[in-house]
Amino acid sequence: MAEETVFGKIVSGEIPVEKLVDTDRVIAFRDIAPQAPVHILVVPKTIAYANVTELAAGDPALLAEMVKVAQELAKEYADGDFRLVFNNGANAGQTVFHVHAHVLAGGL
Ligand code: AMP
């Protein structure tokens, strides 16, 4: 189980963000410190999974939904091509332990 993180607070609305996607199970919003012309985070609403390894084991359909949302965002905000990054663990650069995908696009 993931701890409550900044993303849990964004999902609950305690921290407001502009949501680019808001489905039953997933939200997406722009990264506060963009590393590419388009840098959007895709975040499941559940706090059950701290990283993509846990998510893949526990709910692969939700992981597939995140990939679909990433593709839709890349089509809407860039040319449709995208890099999808999951940092998995602190030593790989993960800082928020609520699973999320970085969608990087737009002239990489
Ligand atoms: P990671 O290092 O993979 O855990 O990614 C966490 C990402 O969350 C970083 O790229 C941060 O810039 C981003 N981030 C942290 N707080 C916020 C926030 N309030 N709004 C948007 N992005 C955030």
mmCIF file of C-alpha atoms and ligand atoms in Angstrom:
data_model
loop_
_atom_site.group_PDB
_atom_site.id
_atom_site.type_symbol
_atom_site.label_atom_id
_atom_site.label_comp_id
_atom_site.label_asym_id
_atom_site.label_seq_id
_atom_site.Cartn_x
_atom_site.Cartn_y
_atom_site.Cartn_z
ATOM 1 C CA MET A 1 0.000 0.000 0.000
ATOM 2 C CA ALA A 2 1.334 3.401 -0.947
ATOM 3 C CA GLU A 3 1.635 6.064 1.740
ATOM 4 C CA GLU A 4 -0.435 9.215 1.292
ATOM 5 C CA THR A 5 1.642 11.395 -0.992
ATOM 6 C CA VAL A 6 1.318 14.678 -2.844
ATOM 7 C CA PHE A 7 -0.428 12.734 -5.616
ATOM 8 C CA GLY A 8 -2.986 11.355 -3.145
ATOM 9 C CA LYS A 9 -3.696 14.966 -2.189
ATOM 10 C CA ILE A 10 -4.065 15.915 -5.861
ATOM 11 C CA VAL A 11 -6.441 12.971 -6.454
ATOM 12 C CA SER A 12 -8.568 13.976 -3.433
ATOM 13 C CA GLY A 13 -8.606 17.622 -4.500
ATOM 14 C CA GLU A 14 -6.744 18.865 -1.422
ATOM 15 C CA ILE A 15 -4.057 20.193 -3.791
ATOM 16 C CA PRO A 16 -5.703 21.712 -6.886
ATOM 17 C CA VAL A 17 -4.273 21.092 -10.347
ATOM 18 C CA GLU A 18 -5.552 21.524 -13.879
ATOM 19 C CA LYS A 19 -6.622 18.018 -14.859
ATOM 20 C CA LEU A 20 -6.035 17.193 -18.508
ATOM 21 C CA VAL A 21 -7.736 13.808 -18.044
ATOM 22 C CA ASP A 22 -10.150 12.681 -15.327
ATOM 23 C CA THR A 23 -11.662 9.210 -15.737
ATOM 24 C CA ASP A 24 -13.102 6.791 -13.187
ATOM 25 C CA ARG A 25 -9.648 5.453 -12.387
ATOM 26 C CA VAL A 26 -6.995 7.855 -13.727
ATOM 27 C CA ILE A 27 -6.088 11.539 -13.762
ATOM 28 C CA ALA A 28 -3.423 13.389 -15.731
ATOM 29 C CA PHE A 29 -1.855 16.783 -15.128
ATOM 30 C CA ARG A 30 1.272 18.682 -16.144
ATOM 31 C CA ASP A 31 4.501 18.018 -14.257
ATOM 32 C CA ILE A 32 5.459 21.007 -12.110
ATOM 33 C CA ALA A 33 9.093 20.746 -13.298
ATOM 34 C CA PRO A 34 8.872 19.759 -16.965
ATOM 35 C CA GLN A 35 11.769 17.854 -18.513
ATOM 36 C CA ALA A 36 10.416 18.006 -22.088
ATOM 37 C CA PRO A 37 8.202 20.353 -24.158
ATOM 38 C CA VAL A 38 5.265 18.134 -23.167
ATOM 39 C CA HIS A 39 5.615 16.507 -19.734
ATOM 40 C CA ILE A 40 2.411 15.119 -18.298
ATOM 41 C CA LEU A 41 1.909 12.766 -15.363
ATOM 42 C CA VAL A 42 -0.652 9.970 -15.557
ATOM 43 C CA VAL A 43 -1.718 8.952 -12.051
ATOM 44 C CA PRO A 44 -4.162 6.261 -10.941
ATOM 45 C CA LYS A 45 -6.696 7.437 -8.369
ATOM 46 C CA THR A 46 -6.053 4.466 -6.110
ATOM 47 C CA ILE A 47 -3.319 4.786 -3.487
ATOM 48 C CA ALA A 48 -2.867 0.997 -3.449
ATOM 49 C CA TYR A 49 0.289 0.876 -5.582
ATOM 50 C CA ALA A 50 3.554 2.636 -4.793
ATOM 51 C CA ASN A 51 5.285 1.797 -8.075
ATOM 52 C CA VAL A 52 4.770 0.183 -11.474
ATOM 53 C CA THR A 53 6.030 -3.213 -10.322
ATOM 54 C CA GLU A 54 3.275 -3.407 -7.715
ATOM 55 C CA LEU A 55 0.702 -2.121 -10.194
ATOM 56 C CA ALA A 56 1.650 -4.628 -12.908
ATOM 57 C CA ALA A 57 1.269 -7.476 -10.424
ATOM 58 C CA GLY A 58 -1.899 -6.187 -8.784
ATOM 59 C CA ASP A 59 -3.936 -4.590 -11.574
ATOM 60 C CA PRO A 60 -2.494 -4.998 -15.077
ATOM 61 C CA ALA A 61 -5.677 -3.623 -16.645
ATOM 62 C CA LEU A 62 -5.118 -0.338 -14.826
ATOM 63 C CA LEU A 63 -1.550 -0.227 -16.151
ATOM 64 C CA ALA A 64 -2.903 -0.787 -19.663
ATOM 65 C CA GLU A 65 -5.387 2.042 -19.123
ATOM 66 C CA MET A 66 -2.510 4.351 -18.160
ATOM 67 C CA VAL A 67 -0.724 3.504 -21.414
ATOM 68 C CA LYS A 68 -3.901 4.232 -23.392
ATOM 69 C CA VAL A 69 -4.299 7.595 -21.651
ATOM 70 C CA ALA A 70 -0.639 8.385 -22.388
ATOM 71 C CA GLN A 71 -1.229 7.690 -26.075
ATOM 72 C CA GLU A 72 -4.302 9.939 -26.128
ATOM 73 C CA LEU A 73 -2.385 12.753 -24.413
ATOM 74 C CA ALA A 74 0.512 12.476 -26.878
ATOM 75 C CA LYS A 75 -1.954 12.730 -29.750
ATOM 76 C CA GLU A 76 -3.664 15.760 -28.226
ATOM 77 C CA TYR A 77 -0.612 17.704 -27.032
ATOM 78 C CA ALA A 78 2.121 16.521 -29.447
ATOM 79 C CA ASP A 79 2.465 14.518 -32.666
ATOM 80 C CA GLY A 80 1.360 11.217 -31.147
ATOM 81 C CA ASP A 81 4.819 9.857 -30.358
ATOM 82 C CA PHE A 82 5.867 9.727 -26.743
ATOM 83 C CA ARG A 83 8.323 8.385 -24.201
ATOM 84 C CA LEU A 84 6.745 6.695 -21.194
ATOM 85 C CA VAL A 85 8.853 6.670 -18.017
ATOM 86 C CA PHE A 86 8.185 4.943 -14.727
ATOM 87 C CA ASN A 87 10.820 5.557 -12.089
ATOM 88 C CA ASN A 88 10.721 2.467 -9.890
ATOM 89 C CA GLY A 89 12.453 2.970 -6.549
ATOM 90 C CA ALA A 90 14.396 5.771 -4.909
ATOM 91 C CA ASN A 91 17.690 4.703 -6.456
ATOM 92 C CA ALA A 92 16.094 5.081 -9.899
ATOM 93 C CA GLY A 93 14.960 8.621 -9.117
ATOM 94 C CA GLN A 94 11.451 7.944 -7.828
ATOM 95 C CA THR A 95 10.454 10.673 -5.386
ATOM 96 C CA VAL A 96 6.674 10.200 -5.129
ATOM 97 C CA PHE A 97 5.663 6.710 -4.017
ATOM 98 C CA HIS A 98 2.227 6.651 -5.650
ATOM 99 C CA VAL A 99 2.604 4.995 -9.032
ATOM 100 C CA HIS A 100 2.681 7.422 -11.949
ATOM 101 C CA ALA A 101 3.809 7.539 -15.559
ATOM 102 C CA HIS A 102 5.737 10.412 -17.073
ATOM 103 C CA VAL A 103 4.533 11.131 -20.628
ATOM 104 C CA LEU A 104 7.323 12.989 -22.442
ATOM 105 C CA ALA A 105 6.718 14.262 -25.948
ATOM 106 C CA GLY A 106 7.073 17.139 -28.363
ATOM 107 C CA GLY A 107 10.544 17.391 -29.904
ATOM 108 C CA LEU A 108 12.574 15.104 -27.669
HETATM 109 P P1 AMP B 1 9.236 10.724 -9.761
HETATM 110 O O1 AMP B 1 10.596 11.346 -9.557
HETATM 111 O O2 AMP B 1 9.197 9.726 -10.874
HETATM 112 O O3 AMP B 1 8.665 10.210 -8.467
HETATM 113 O O4 AMP B 1 8.305 11.902 -10.289
HETATM 114 C C1 AMP B 1 7.632 12.796 -9.458
HETATM 115 C C2 AMP B 1 7.305 13.975 -10.323
HETATM 116 O O5 AMP B 1 6.265 14.685 -9.703
HETATM 117 C C3 AMP B 1 8.453 14.957 -10.540
HETATM 118 O O6 AMP B 1 8.731 15.052 -11.925
HETATM 119 C C4 AMP B 1 7.919 16.267 -9.960
HETATM 120 O O7 AMP B 1 8.317 17.387 -10.720
HETATM 121 C C5 AMP B 1 6.427 16.046 -10.012
HETATM 122 N N1 AMP B 1 5.623 16.784 -9.028
HETATM 123 C C6 AMP B 1 5.798 16.839 -7.683
HETATM 124 N N2 AMP B 1 4.850 17.593 -7.110
HETATM 125 C C7 AMP B 1 4.032 18.010 -8.113
HETATM 126 C C8 AMP B 1 2.856 18.803 -8.171
HETATM 127 N N3 AMP B 1 2.309 19.368 -7.071
HETATM 128 N N4 AMP B 1 2.295 19.035 -9.376
HETATM 129 C C9 AMP B 1 2.820 18.493 -10.490
HETATM 130 N N5 AMP B 1 3.926 17.725 -10.518
HETATM 131 C C10 AMP B 1 4.526 17.487 -9.338
#
